[in-house]
Structures are given as structure tokens and as C-alpha cells.
XYZ file of C-alpha atoms in Angstrom:
653
model
C 14.498 33.710 20.865
C 10.701 33.511 20.832
C 10.432 37.113 19.656
C 12.897 36.449 16.865
C 10.982 33.383 15.697
C 7.668 35.210 15.841
C 9.093 38.072 13.786
C 10.612 35.718 11.215
C 7.319 33.861 10.959
C 5.511 37.145 10.412
C 7.990 38.137 7.700
C 7.503 34.761 6.009
C 3.735 35.127 6.149
C 3.913 38.655 4.743
C 6.167 37.499 1.942
C 3.972 34.547 0.975
C 0.631 36.260 1.375
C 1.748 39.494 -0.204
C 0.930 38.184 -3.684
C -2.179 36.384 -2.414
C -1.689 33.980 -5.287
C -4.347 31.275 -5.548
C -6.569 32.944 -2.976
C -4.203 31.705 -0.261
C -5.178 32.550 3.273
C -3.560 31.918 6.621
C -5.227 29.476 8.987
C -7.423 30.799 11.790
C -6.033 31.169 15.286
C -5.428 27.834 16.997
C -4.990 27.489 20.725
C -1.827 25.886 22.118
C -3.031 23.710 24.994
C 0.381 23.608 26.676
C 2.292 26.911 26.314
C 5.313 25.545 28.172
C 5.539 22.699 25.640
C 5.785 25.280 22.860
C 8.638 27.050 24.685
C 10.394 23.739 25.402
C 10.120 22.654 21.757
C 11.556 25.966 20.592
C 14.412 25.994 23.093
C 15.304 22.372 22.280
C 15.505 23.298 18.596
C 12.902 20.648 17.743
C 10.147 22.968 16.500
C 10.921 25.596 13.878
C 7.766 27.503 12.876
C 9.352 29.053 9.795
C 10.616 25.702 8.552
C 7.273 24.053 9.399
C 5.331 26.483 7.230
C 7.804 26.450 4.361
C 8.084 22.671 4.400
C 4.369 21.906 4.552
C 3.266 24.917 2.510
C 0.580 25.986 4.977
C 0.690 29.353 6.695
C -0.389 30.769 10.039
C -0.781 34.079 11.838
C 1.740 33.199 14.537
C 4.359 30.668 15.549
C 2.001 29.426 18.263
C -0.686 28.708 15.672
C 1.804 26.759 13.582
C 2.734 24.719 16.666
C -0.904 24.027 17.509
C -1.449 22.803 13.945
C 1.566 20.519 14.262
C 0.408 19.082 17.602
C -3.044 18.278 16.259
C -1.863 16.631 13.055
C 1.200 14.866 14.405
C -0.812 12.276 16.352
C -1.915 10.720 13.041
C 0.160 12.280 10.258
C 3.796 12.120 9.156
C 4.376 15.875 9.482
C 7.687 16.889 11.061
C 8.116 19.849 13.442
C 11.588 20.619 12.070
C 14.461 18.975 10.245
C 15.826 17.946 13.661
C 13.025 15.500 14.543
C 11.783 12.541 12.521
C 8.225 11.617 13.593
C 7.981 8.372 11.627
C 11.082 6.780 13.158
C 9.927 7.851 16.624
C 6.543 6.210 16.076
C 8.089 3.054 14.621
C 10.566 2.751 17.480
C 7.859 3.514 20.037
C 4.593 1.918 18.865
C 3.002 2.578 22.260
C 3.109 6.306 21.473
C 1.340 5.758 18.163
C -1.315 3.523 19.704
C -1.943 6.096 22.439
C -2.647 8.742 19.786
C -0.045 11.144 21.171
C 2.076 13.625 19.260
C 5.591 12.135 19.019
C 7.252 15.444 19.886
C 4.991 15.971 22.884
C 5.786 12.469 24.103
C 9.527 12.872 23.584
C 9.722 16.168 25.470
C 7.367 15.188 28.279
C 8.263 11.501 28.745
C 10.612 9.987 26.163
C 13.673 12.083 26.922
C 13.541 11.208 30.625
C 12.933 7.544 29.795
C 16.020 7.400 27.579
C 14.137 7.046 24.292
C 15.965 8.226 21.191
C 14.925 10.754 18.567
C 16.598 11.236 15.203
C 16.854 13.980 12.570
C 14.375 13.902 9.720
C 15.133 11.146 7.240
C 15.216 11.883 3.497
C 11.748 12.423 2.093
C 10.260 11.306 -1.181
C 10.557 13.984 -3.834
C 8.032 14.120 -6.620
C 9.148 14.485 -10.233
C 5.791 15.978 -11.297
C 4.709 18.620 -8.818
C 1.608 20.771 -9.167
C 2.507 24.352 -8.306
C -0.732 25.125 -6.479
C 0.537 28.556 -5.419
C 0.105 29.690 -9.026
C -3.406 28.302 -9.486
C -6.113 30.960 -9.114
C -9.125 30.568 -6.881
C -12.153 29.277 -8.752
C -15.473 27.705 -7.718
C -17.810 27.152 -10.642
C -18.595 23.445 -10.375
C -21.475 21.699 -8.647
C -20.284 19.857 -5.554
C -21.574 16.816 -3.675
C -20.323 15.060 -0.544
C -21.195 11.392 0.018
C -20.818 9.953 3.524
C -21.396 6.424 4.768
C -21.712 6.619 8.557
C -21.654 3.289 10.383
C -20.163 4.645 13.620
C -22.196 7.440 15.236
C -19.132 9.231 16.630
C -18.102 10.092 13.067
C -21.067 12.439 12.661
C -19.260 15.175 14.555
C -15.941 14.360 12.840
C -17.416 14.829 9.396
C -19.505 17.830 10.444
C -16.468 19.633 11.853
C -14.368 18.713 8.813
C -16.788 20.341 6.360
C -17.567 23.441 8.421
C -16.034 26.546 6.897
C -15.495 25.208 3.374
C -15.455 27.775 0.568
C -18.086 26.073 -1.611
C -21.724 25.044 -1.327
C -22.578 21.379 -1.642
C -25.367 18.824 -1.504
C -24.888 16.117 1.093
C -25.709 12.436 0.582
C -25.644 10.181 3.659
C -26.088 6.429 4.004
C -26.241 4.594 7.313
C -27.506 1.308 8.698
C -29.007 3.041 11.763
C -32.196 5.134 11.885
C -30.864 6.860 14.989
C -27.688 7.857 13.161
C -29.762 8.985 10.157
C -31.926 11.296 12.269
C -29.016 12.744 14.223
C -26.860 13.242 11.122
C -29.554 15.157 9.271
C -30.049 17.539 12.212
C -26.317 18.106 12.726
C -25.383 18.659 9.080
C -28.236 21.062 8.387
C -26.440 23.460 10.748
C -23.656 23.826 8.180
C -24.408 26.946 6.093
C -22.551 25.445 3.113
C -24.945 22.492 2.917
C -27.737 23.145 0.445
C -29.674 19.860 0.417
C -29.398 16.755 2.584
C -30.386 13.286 1.347
C -30.308 10.481 3.932
C -30.880 6.779 3.261
C -31.104 4.004 5.836
C -29.565 0.982 4.132
C -28.893 -2.720 4.774
C -25.525 -3.637 6.261
C -24.215 -4.916 2.961
C -21.549 -3.493 0.691
C -19.761 -1.475 3.398
C -19.216 2.059 2.045
C -19.186 1.404 -1.708
C -22.388 -0.619 -1.874
C -24.755 2.039 -0.459
C -22.868 4.824 -2.264
C -23.346 3.174 -5.666
C -26.767 1.580 -5.167
C -28.453 4.611 -3.619
C -26.725 7.627 -5.154
C -24.773 6.726 -8.311
C -27.526 8.041 -10.579
C -27.963 11.319 -8.668
C -24.220 12.011 -8.613
C -24.066 12.074 -12.427
C -25.528 15.597 -12.318
C -22.585 17.067 -10.368
C -19.092 18.118 -11.389
C -17.145 16.966 -8.320
C -17.851 14.782 -5.309
C -16.079 13.660 -2.162
C -16.640 10.198 -0.735
C -15.868 9.371 2.913
C -16.908 6.760 5.436
C -16.531 6.076 9.143
C -13.382 3.953 9.092
C -11.959 2.249 12.166
C -8.995 -0.107 12.078
C -8.811 -2.970 14.571
C -5.371 -4.368 13.713
C -3.817 -3.204 17.005
C -6.404 -5.096 19.052
C -8.377 -1.950 19.824
C -10.198 0.602 17.715
C -7.810 2.988 15.953
C -8.845 5.984 13.871
C -5.423 7.322 12.857
C -5.932 6.268 9.229
C -9.386 7.843 9.089
C -8.113 11.044 10.714
C -5.314 11.222 8.161
C -7.725 10.914 5.230
C -10.319 13.314 6.671
C -7.587 15.872 7.385
C -6.260 16.075 3.852
C -9.584 15.656 2.078
C -11.607 18.199 4.072
C -10.489 19.421 7.482
C -7.338 21.329 6.477
C -8.967 24.167 4.559
C -5.743 25.413 2.978
C -5.070 22.010 1.443
C -8.699 21.506 0.422
C -8.758 24.952 -1.198
C -5.649 24.125 -3.221
C -6.964 20.705 -4.274
C -10.270 22.140 -5.507
C -8.502 25.018 -7.259
C -6.464 22.405 -9.107
C -9.621 20.509 -10.081
C -11.452 23.639 -11.248
C -8.552 25.015 -13.281
C -7.273 21.817 -14.893
C -9.985 19.767 -16.658
C -7.524 16.876 -17.061
C -7.452 16.062 -13.323
C -9.655 13.113 -12.372
C -9.159 11.865 -8.794
C -7.467 13.380 -5.748
C -6.426 11.779 -2.470
C -3.493 12.059 -0.074
C -0.597 9.648 -0.501
C -1.065 6.262 1.154
C -1.284 6.418 4.941
C 2.311 6.496 6.125
C 1.893 3.745 8.774
C 0.513 1.223 6.313
C 3.056 -1.121 4.722
C 3.913 0.108 1.251
C 2.788 -3.198 -0.241
C -0.738 -1.925 0.445
C -0.356 -0.227 -2.974
C -0.628 -3.640 -4.650
C -3.486 -5.731 -5.944
C -2.896 -8.138 -3.019
C -5.660 -10.795 -3.175
C -7.743 -8.671 -5.538
C -5.920 -9.092 -8.842
C -8.211 -11.761 -10.269
C -11.493 -10.117 -9.345
C -10.128 -6.634 -10.130
C -8.935 -7.489 -13.637
C -12.144 -9.390 -14.329
C -14.142 -6.358 -13.244
C -12.044 -4.054 -15.449
C -12.357 -6.291 -18.512
C -16.007 -7.273 -18.223
C -17.489 -4.036 -16.921
C -15.222 -1.373 -18.391
C -13.314 -3.054 -21.279
C -9.950 -2.201 -19.711
C -6.772 -4.318 -19.857
C -4.482 -3.433 -16.962
C -1.058 -4.966 -16.352
C 0.430 -3.327 -13.255
C 0.598 -5.001 -9.853
C 1.665 -1.885 -7.923
C -0.280 1.331 -8.469
C -1.669 4.311 -6.591
C -5.289 4.171 -5.503
C -7.297 5.739 -2.632
C -6.393 3.150 0.017
C -9.051 3.444 2.679
C -11.781 4.262 0.167
C -11.905 8.066 0.652
C -11.273 10.516 -2.191
C -12.376 13.463 -4.305
C -13.358 12.765 -7.911
C -14.416 14.603 -11.017
C -17.706 12.969 -11.937
C -16.756 12.579 -15.603
C -13.596 10.692 -14.617
C -15.589 7.915 -12.919
C -18.792 8.237 -14.923
C -18.568 4.628 -16.232
C -18.759 3.436 -12.628
C -21.725 5.700 -11.887
C -23.577 4.736 -15.058
C -23.515 1.041 -14.299
C -26.685 -0.389 -12.755
C -25.964 -1.463 -9.167
C -27.829 -3.604 -6.637
C -26.922 -4.930 -3.208
C -26.665 -8.379 -4.779
C -23.426 -7.147 -6.393
C -21.794 -7.024 -2.958
C -20.949 -9.714 -0.395
C -22.950 -10.155 2.781
C -21.362 -9.600 6.185
C -19.069 -10.776 7.575
C -16.668 -10.231 4.689
C -12.977 -11.167 4.419
C -10.328 -8.552 5.117
C -9.350 -8.639 1.439
C -10.232 -10.232 -1.880
C -13.807 -8.997 -2.490
C -15.436 -6.797 -5.124
C -15.349 -3.969 -2.556
C -11.563 -4.116 -2.315
C -11.382 -4.314 -6.105
C -13.606 -1.242 -6.651
C -11.355 0.776 -4.355
C -8.425 -0.100 -6.601
C -10.039 0.274 -10.028
C -11.232 3.851 -9.470
C -8.001 5.497 -10.685
C -7.659 2.966 -13.502
C -11.113 3.920 -14.790
C -10.222 7.608 -14.561
C -6.994 7.095 -16.503
C -8.840 5.099 -19.169
C -11.166 8.101 -19.539
C -8.103 10.268 -20.249
C -7.736 11.845 -16.796
C -4.707 12.242 -14.545
C -4.861 11.602 -10.821
C -3.107 13.762 -8.254
C -1.989 13.405 -4.669
C -0.950 15.354 -1.603
C 2.169 14.263 0.302
C 1.898 15.721 3.825
C 5.554 15.245 4.737
C 6.657 17.745 2.088
C 3.437 19.666 1.429
C 3.612 18.746 -2.261
C 0.700 18.229 -4.624
C 1.890 15.803 -7.243
C 0.980 13.849 -10.362
C 3.760 11.365 -9.574
C 2.501 8.046 -8.210
C 5.993 6.736 -7.419
C 5.328 7.435 -3.728
C 3.970 3.883 -3.692
C 7.600 2.707 -3.441
C 8.688 5.208 -0.796
C 9.331 2.563 1.884
C 11.705 0.692 -0.426
C 13.581 3.810 -1.499
C 14.652 5.041 1.914
C 16.225 2.947 4.620
C 14.892 -0.554 3.874
C 18.369 -2.016 4.425
C 18.668 -0.196 7.765
C 15.203 -1.289 8.917
C 15.817 -4.883 7.848
C 19.135 -4.967 9.705
C 17.638 -3.357 12.801
C 14.521 -5.536 12.950
C 16.328 -8.798 12.291
C 19.006 -7.952 14.855
C 16.245 -7.549 17.463
C 14.679 -10.982 16.826
C 15.776 -14.441 17.901
C 14.425 -16.184 14.804
C 14.818 -14.816 11.277
C 12.945 -16.501 8.437
C 13.482 -16.193 4.682
C 11.742 -17.108 1.451
C 13.939 -18.674 -1.249
C 13.050 -17.767 -4.837
C 13.502 -14.048 -5.668
C 14.522 -13.474 -2.038
C 17.743 -15.441 -1.573
C 18.212 -16.407 -5.228
C 17.343 -15.122 -8.701
C 17.006 -16.828 -12.051
C 19.171 -15.703 -14.949
C 16.216 -15.335 -17.305
C 13.616 -14.673 -14.595
C 10.975 -17.043 -16.047
C 10.781 -20.310 -14.033
C 9.288 -22.275 -16.944
C 12.425 -21.771 -19.054
C 14.106 -24.743 -17.320
C 11.197 -26.939 -18.432
C 11.421 -25.441 -21.930
C 15.060 -26.566 -22.232
C 14.456 -30.106 -20.943
C 13.140 -31.998 -24.004
C 16.174 -31.144 -26.144
C 18.608 -32.176 -23.400
C 16.589 -35.327 -22.639
C 16.303 -36.346 -26.293
C 12.510 -36.071 -26.349
C 10.712 -35.449 -29.635
C 8.531 -32.723 -28.110
C 9.252 -29.044 -28.624
C 10.024 -26.893 -25.621
C 6.632 -25.197 -25.716
C 4.798 -28.509 -26.103
C 6.624 -30.002 -23.141
C 5.978 -26.977 -20.900
C 2.257 -27.211 -21.661
C 2.144 -30.964 -20.937
C 4.353 -30.677 -17.848
C 2.213 -27.905 -16.332
C -1.008 -29.745 -17.214
C 0.340 -32.807 -15.411
C 1.066 -30.692 -12.331
C -2.489 -29.342 -12.426
C -3.855 -32.872 -12.790
C -2.003 -33.982 -9.650
C -3.338 -30.973 -7.734
C -6.863 -31.753 -8.908
C -6.536 -35.353 -7.744
C -5.546 -34.010 -4.333
C -8.477 -31.567 -4.474
C -5.951 -28.740 -4.219
C -5.057 -29.714 -0.672
C -1.459 -29.710 0.521
C 1.112 -29.579 -2.275
C 2.630 -31.712 -5.018
C 6.157 -33.013 -5.487
C 8.182 -32.942 -8.668
C 8.277 -36.760 -8.523
C 4.460 -36.919 -8.538
C 4.383 -34.595 -11.559
C 6.697 -36.836 -13.599
C 4.825 -39.931 -12.456
C 1.719 -38.315 -13.934
C 3.595 -37.624 -17.193
C 4.603 -41.282 -17.299
C 1.028 -42.379 -16.616
C -0.039 -40.276 -19.600
C 2.662 -42.008 -21.727
C 4.479 -38.732 -22.323
C 7.738 -40.070 -20.856
C 8.847 -43.641 -20.157
C 8.244 -44.677 -16.532
C 11.862 -45.827 -16.207
C 13.041 -42.240 -16.836
C 10.965 -40.565 -14.085
C 13.802 -39.977 -11.624
C 16.175 -39.015 -14.432
C 13.740 -36.320 -15.602
C 13.159 -35.114 -12.028
C 16.890 -34.590 -11.590
C 17.328 -33.073 -15.052
C 14.652 -30.396 -14.584
C 16.144 -29.392 -11.245
C 19.730 -29.329 -12.559
C 18.749 -27.178 -15.549
C 17.003 -24.745 -13.234
C 19.913 -24.789 -10.776
C 22.351 -23.945 -13.590
C 20.445 -20.685 -14.143
C 20.004 -19.781 -10.475
C 22.232 -17.111 -8.958
C 22.616 -15.986 -5.348
C 21.375 -12.598 -4.204
C 24.739 -11.879 -2.650
C 23.560 -9.233 -0.181
C 20.780 -11.467 1.105
C 22.939 -14.594 1.325
C 25.618 -12.655 3.210
C 22.910 -11.245 5.499
C 21.568 -14.730 6.317
C 25.053 -16.036 7.026
C 25.856 -13.041 9.230
C 22.652 -13.445 11.230
C 23.185 -17.173 11.636
C 26.801 -16.625 12.609
C 25.726 -14.170 15.306
C 23.532 -16.771 16.983
C 20.167 -16.092 15.336
C 18.072 -19.112 14.477
C 17.419 -19.207 10.734
C 14.205 -20.538 9.200
C 13.792 -21.001 5.457
C 10.219 -21.335 4.188
C 9.413 -22.040 0.552
C 6.447 -23.060 -1.610
C 7.866 -25.420 -4.228
C 7.429 -28.791 -5.896
C 11.169 -29.422 -5.471
C 12.160 -31.900 -2.772
C 13.820 -31.046 0.539
C 17.069 -32.589 -0.738
C 16.980 -30.421 -3.850
C 16.373 -27.229 -1.852
C 19.203 -28.151 0.535
C 21.494 -28.534 -2.475
C 20.339 -25.217 -3.972
C 21.008 -23.362 -0.709
C 24.475 -24.891 -0.442
C 25.330 -23.975 -4.036
C 24.369 -20.315 -3.547
C 26.436 -20.060 -0.368
C 24.198 -20.540 2.689
C 26.615 -21.993 5.238
C 24.771 -21.572 8.556
C 22.334 -24.107 10.058
C 18.660 -23.562 9.275
C 15.204 -25.005 9.857
C 13.653 -25.783 6.472
C 9.952 -25.817 5.611
C 9.418 -27.169 2.081
C 5.771 -27.299 1.018
C 6.194 -30.408 -1.163
C 7.281 -32.327 1.951
C 5.073 -30.782 4.642
C 1.956 -30.183 2.542
C 1.827 -26.736 4.148
C 1.987 -23.712 1.878
C 2.600 -20.006 2.427
C 0.039 -18.892 -0.139
C -2.733 -20.946 1.465
C -1.736 -19.792 4.957
C -1.362 -23.353 6.265
C 2.354 -23.078 6.990
C 1.852 -19.738 8.754
C -0.987 -21.173 10.798
C 1.287 -24.029 11.899
C 4.291 -21.790 12.528
C 2.350 -19.173 14.477
C 0.865 -21.889 16.702
C 4.295 -23.394 17.343
C 5.843 -20.003 18.018
C 3.025 -18.994 20.380
C 3.327 -22.251 22.272
C 7.040 -21.627 22.739
C 6.605 -17.947 23.575
C 8.577 -17.001 20.445
C 6.015 -15.322 18.175
C 7.217 -11.803 18.997
C 10.804 -12.930 18.444
C 10.178 -14.080 14.859
C 10.419 -12.099 11.612
C 9.998 -13.301 8.028
C 11.604 -11.731 4.935
C 10.278 -12.341 1.434
C 9.305 -10.824 -1.908
C 5.773 -12.103 -2.456
C 3.334 -9.460 -1.261
C 0.591 -11.928 -0.375
C 2.319 -15.115 0.765
C 5.353 -13.488 2.425
C 3.716 -10.396 3.926
C -0.071 -10.122 3.952
C -0.961 -13.682 4.987
C 1.696 -14.155 7.693
C 0.727 -10.733 9.010
C -2.827 -12.020 9.416
C -1.405 -14.635 11.786
C 0.454 -12.048 13.849
C 3.843 -12.729 12.260
C 6.106 -9.743 11.757
C 7.375 -9.415 8.193
C 9.746 -7.411 6.030
C 8.844 -7.158 2.367
C 11.464 -6.742 -0.335
C 10.556 -5.930 -3.912
C 10.198 -8.723 -6.437
C 12.233 -8.133 -9.627
C 9.342 -6.857 -11.780
C 8.196 -4.533 -9.003
C 11.691 -3.149 -8.523
C 11.855 -2.554 -12.282
C 8.719 -0.412 -11.980
C 9.996 1.355 -8.852
C 13.134 2.417 -10.726
C 10.946 3.962 -13.468
C 12.376 1.649 -16.100
C 10.716 1.334 -19.531
C 7.341 -0.399 -19.604
C 7.818 -4.118 -20.081
C 6.097 -5.897 -22.979
C 2.978 -7.451 -21.469
C 3.982 -10.845 -22.928
C 7.707 -10.721 -22.119
C 7.408 -13.864 -19.947
C 5.871 -15.851 -22.788
C 7.935 -18.747 -24.120
C 6.486 -18.227 -27.601
C 9.205 -15.636 -28.234
C 12.385 -16.931 -26.604
C 14.559 -14.092 -27.881
C 12.275 -11.487 -26.298
C 11.922 -13.523 -23.109
C 15.682 -13.843 -22.726
C 16.290 -10.170 -23.425
C 13.725 -8.737 -21.031
C 13.884 -11.593 -18.529
C 17.627 -11.143 -18.129
C 17.270 -7.361 -17.683
C 14.515 -7.751 -15.090
C 16.416 -10.472 -13.231
C 19.651 -8.469 -13.056
C 17.748 -5.369 -11.938
C 16.116 -7.355 -9.152
C 19.218 -9.165 -7.897
C 19.584 -6.644 -5.057
C 16.599 -6.118 -2.758
C 17.414 -2.459 -2.186
C 16.969 0.702 -4.256
């Protein structure tokens, strides 16, 4: 069998390399550290060297070399050894293997099989609609290259040095670090690379993480180059210990894998329309990472004020992790701006919501505004692509299965309400307020009333100094105090607004059925919502849409604890920890920040489902009018709002 596989691999290599299109070369010989593991993987039918090379579009001199490449990458990447073994599901089902930094196939064959752990065939992979056929792109190196490294952790010196050894281009190296010791060592180490022409090292203050020193110290110098790569020493601490899987993934596909790097640079050199390159988002990050998260306000302000760009997406591809290749002209507006360390926050900085997190996201937006296209490498299929729809990959494949599996494993299952369990017929929440004055016999127009009603809500929040939450009764009491409605009609108006809204609310049938099934099977159901409606009103809403199982209800207007401020998650996590139930709790919701990011910060496991507008984008539907939610054009709002709402009524794609 081994001889047959070796011969078939050789035939494949001869066939592919025979044309030598694009200057393609096979990888150098790689040692297999456990020859018996190679034989076991072959005999079990779990490693197929021919399939591995065809699938990932990288080629080797022998089957053993292909296996060694797989073993090295598989500890941090989503590459599969064959169609018979799915690495991502094995990692997700066995997080201890991921944390240990072990190849999933190695673990399964050496330990998992004997321990009764399961492995599954490869799940469907994302398929790009706009592939770059790199095999047809000729080899070309005419540009001036620069590499910019920010090295905070000394152990990354050798990582970066090894990654850039053997590249097929000469480059100038720019290094920033907060440590003189690191600066001295880095300069000595990198000068041993024959491809390095000049080395510039700056010892910098510990401010601005990677982007601050990069822009303050070297933005002006980089304007003289054609292409540059930016990397930094990234370590993730979310598991409770230092993890470098994400960094290894980015370094691999930006520099260390020379076949992939060669193809990426060939694409840059031969297509002047390409602006930024990076691998698709790290596979073990939640897909909602490809969202503004807490950075929308500062990011859009930065785009408008610094670069005169209006941007309307919430989900979009960007180099998550802050490492990328760029054509200098594509990001020249960023490099031509005058930067100082005062532009960046001092340490310690929040995990999200700073100018640093915004810069990471606006890079591709700036490039697109300049007329450039961005491209990506998807390791699971070996595709270079112009298609950024990979940002929805997690929602396209198996979300229903994962939600069922995860919820079935927990004792307590929690759910958001609006756009999770229910949807509004016209999508826009303010439409109920718009309809109220006519039904209540008020002389105000719908638009006038919405403006006054929302201003009254803001006034109540200001009086409370934005602490806790407001109730719908308090809002109408404020309207009465302002003489907008008679005080004797307060409760009537409270009920009328809710009933109008309720008349346009529909159940998300799949989600309601799911909640009832979980509750009927003995799971404890929590329902957590940020709303000005009262507990009694939310109870009525849930009954109307068909929730029939008992539940624990957290309504922010009653508790004063909100999801978006984190106060309800702080309380819940403390209660769950005290009862030993935190690991038995999972929350499902559609809001990226309040239902996923913030509870995750408190150690709460979450499942994110797409909000209606995001699902519309994921399905590649026509671009929505940027003002479709405006009540100034009711006909347009009803048309597009209804389409978006119906599209989003199911959480799955």
C-alpha cells in the first residue's frame, strides 16, 4: 500500500510540476518524527497524501513529506489529512487536544481511539465564488519589499526569523520593541538572513501595541516601498494560559509556507488591483469576530474624519489579529497621516473598543476606497479568493447541529427575545410608535411622536445617569410631564404601544419549538432581554408566540441589569459560579456584543445566531438602501423591512 501511495504521489507531482506554471516548486524534504504514525495513518485510511496535496494545492517530493507538513500545521490550522477525518470537529469535541497544541490525527491514533473518542468525516467546506487561479500566475519579483515586526515577546524572534528564511525576494526589515535586549538580539539574528538588505530597529514605549509603533516610527519610510508585511508577537490568554495557535496560523500563511507566500506575492505583482492579503479568519475564533463588535462608533468616526469614507456594513473581512501583506498604495492614506503616540491609549487597554481595534478593521475599507480588491487564502481548501463571504462560514455549515448538541449537553439554556425568539413584521421597532398617535387620536404625526417619545426615553436615562434601565411607564410619565400627553392617559398609552408592537411580532417557529423541546426534556430555561417593556408584557409576548415551558425571566426594566452593559452577565455568572452551574449554562442570541462578546468575557458559553440584516448579507442579497430603516419613507421601510424580517425569521442558512 505504501509503495502504491508513494508512486501515485510521485505521478501527481510530475503531472503538476511538469508545466512548472507560476514558478511552482515542491517543498523541501521534511522529517517525519514518528514513522510508525505515518504507517498507522495510511493503514487506517485517515491520511491520503494524494488527496492532501490536491486539496491544499501544495506539493511535496514524497508522501512522508506531505505527512510531515500535515503534522506540523494541524496543531494550529484547519487542514485535513483526508476526506475521512475532520480536524475542526475533533478539536471542538476535544478542547484539551487543542490546548495541548497536538495534531488531532496524532492524538486520535495514539490516544483518542483507545479512550473511545469519536472522529468524523470531513464536513462540507466553504467554497469561494471568486477564486484566484494562482497556478496560472507567472513568477514575478519587481517590487520593493519591506517587513515590519513588532516584537514584545522575545521568543518570537526565532519564530519570525525562521518564517522569513528562504524567501524568494530581498527585503528591508523594520523592527519595533519595548526591550533593548530584544532589540539587540533581533538585529543580530535577522542579519543572518541573506534576504535581509537593511535592518532598522527602534526601542519604543509600551503604548499603541503593534499599530502604534508601526505607524509612528515607520509610516513615512514605508511610503517608498511597493509591498510590506506587518506582523507582531501575538499571544492569546483566553484559555487561562498563553496560546500561540492564532499567531502560528497567521505566520504560517503569511510567511512560513513558501509555496503559499510565493503564490500570494505572484498575485500581488501580476495584478495591480490587489490591495491587501491575509488568510481567512482563524478557524477557532467565533465567526462574529468578523464584526465591528464594540468598535463601530470609533471605527466609523475614524473613517469619516480621517479618510472621508462612509461605510455601512457591520460584518466584513479584515486581518483579524493585525497581521497582513499590503500594497503600499492601497493603504497610503493611512501611512500619509501624521501619527504620534498620543493617538493611542496607554496600557492597560480594554480587550476591544479602542482606536487600535478600529485601525485593524479599517485597513481593508481604506484599500477598497482607493479602488483595490483584497484577497484571502483559505487553508482548508487551498483556495486563494476574492470572496469575503467566508466571514459567515460558521453560520452556513452545521449551526443547527452545533446548537442542538451544545444545548443538549447543558443543564441551563438561556435565550434572548427580540430577533432570537421573535421577529417583527416590518423589522423596525420604532414603527409601533409611529402608528400610535393615529390610533390614540393624537394630533401629532407619526414621525413627530417617534422623535418626542425617544427624546423622553433619553431624558429618563439621563436623569438616572444612564444607570440601570428605564420602564415604558417612566417614559410615558416623562411625556406627560412635558405636556405631550395627558397624565390620565399614561397607562392607556403604555398598553397601546405594546399592543401595536405585539400585533406585528411573529414567532421564530424553529427557535420557539427548540425552546419548548429543551424545556420539555428537563432543561432549565432562562430568558434574558434588554427592554423597556414590563415583565408582565414580556410574559404575555412569550405566551402569544407559543412558549409553553417554565422559564426564569430577566427583564432589564425590572432588574436594572442589562446585557449590553454587562451587569446582568456579571450577576448571572456570579450566581452560576456560586451554584457550580457556570459550565452547565449556555446562552443563545443574535446581538454580537450583548449576546456573545460580553457574556463570553464573563466565562459564559454562547451560541450566536445571525440577526436579520446580517443574514441578508450572508445570503448575498442585494445591498440594502442605507436609510431603509428610516420612518421618513414608510413605503420604502415597509418594503425592505418586511423582506429583511422574513429573510431573518429562521436562524439558519
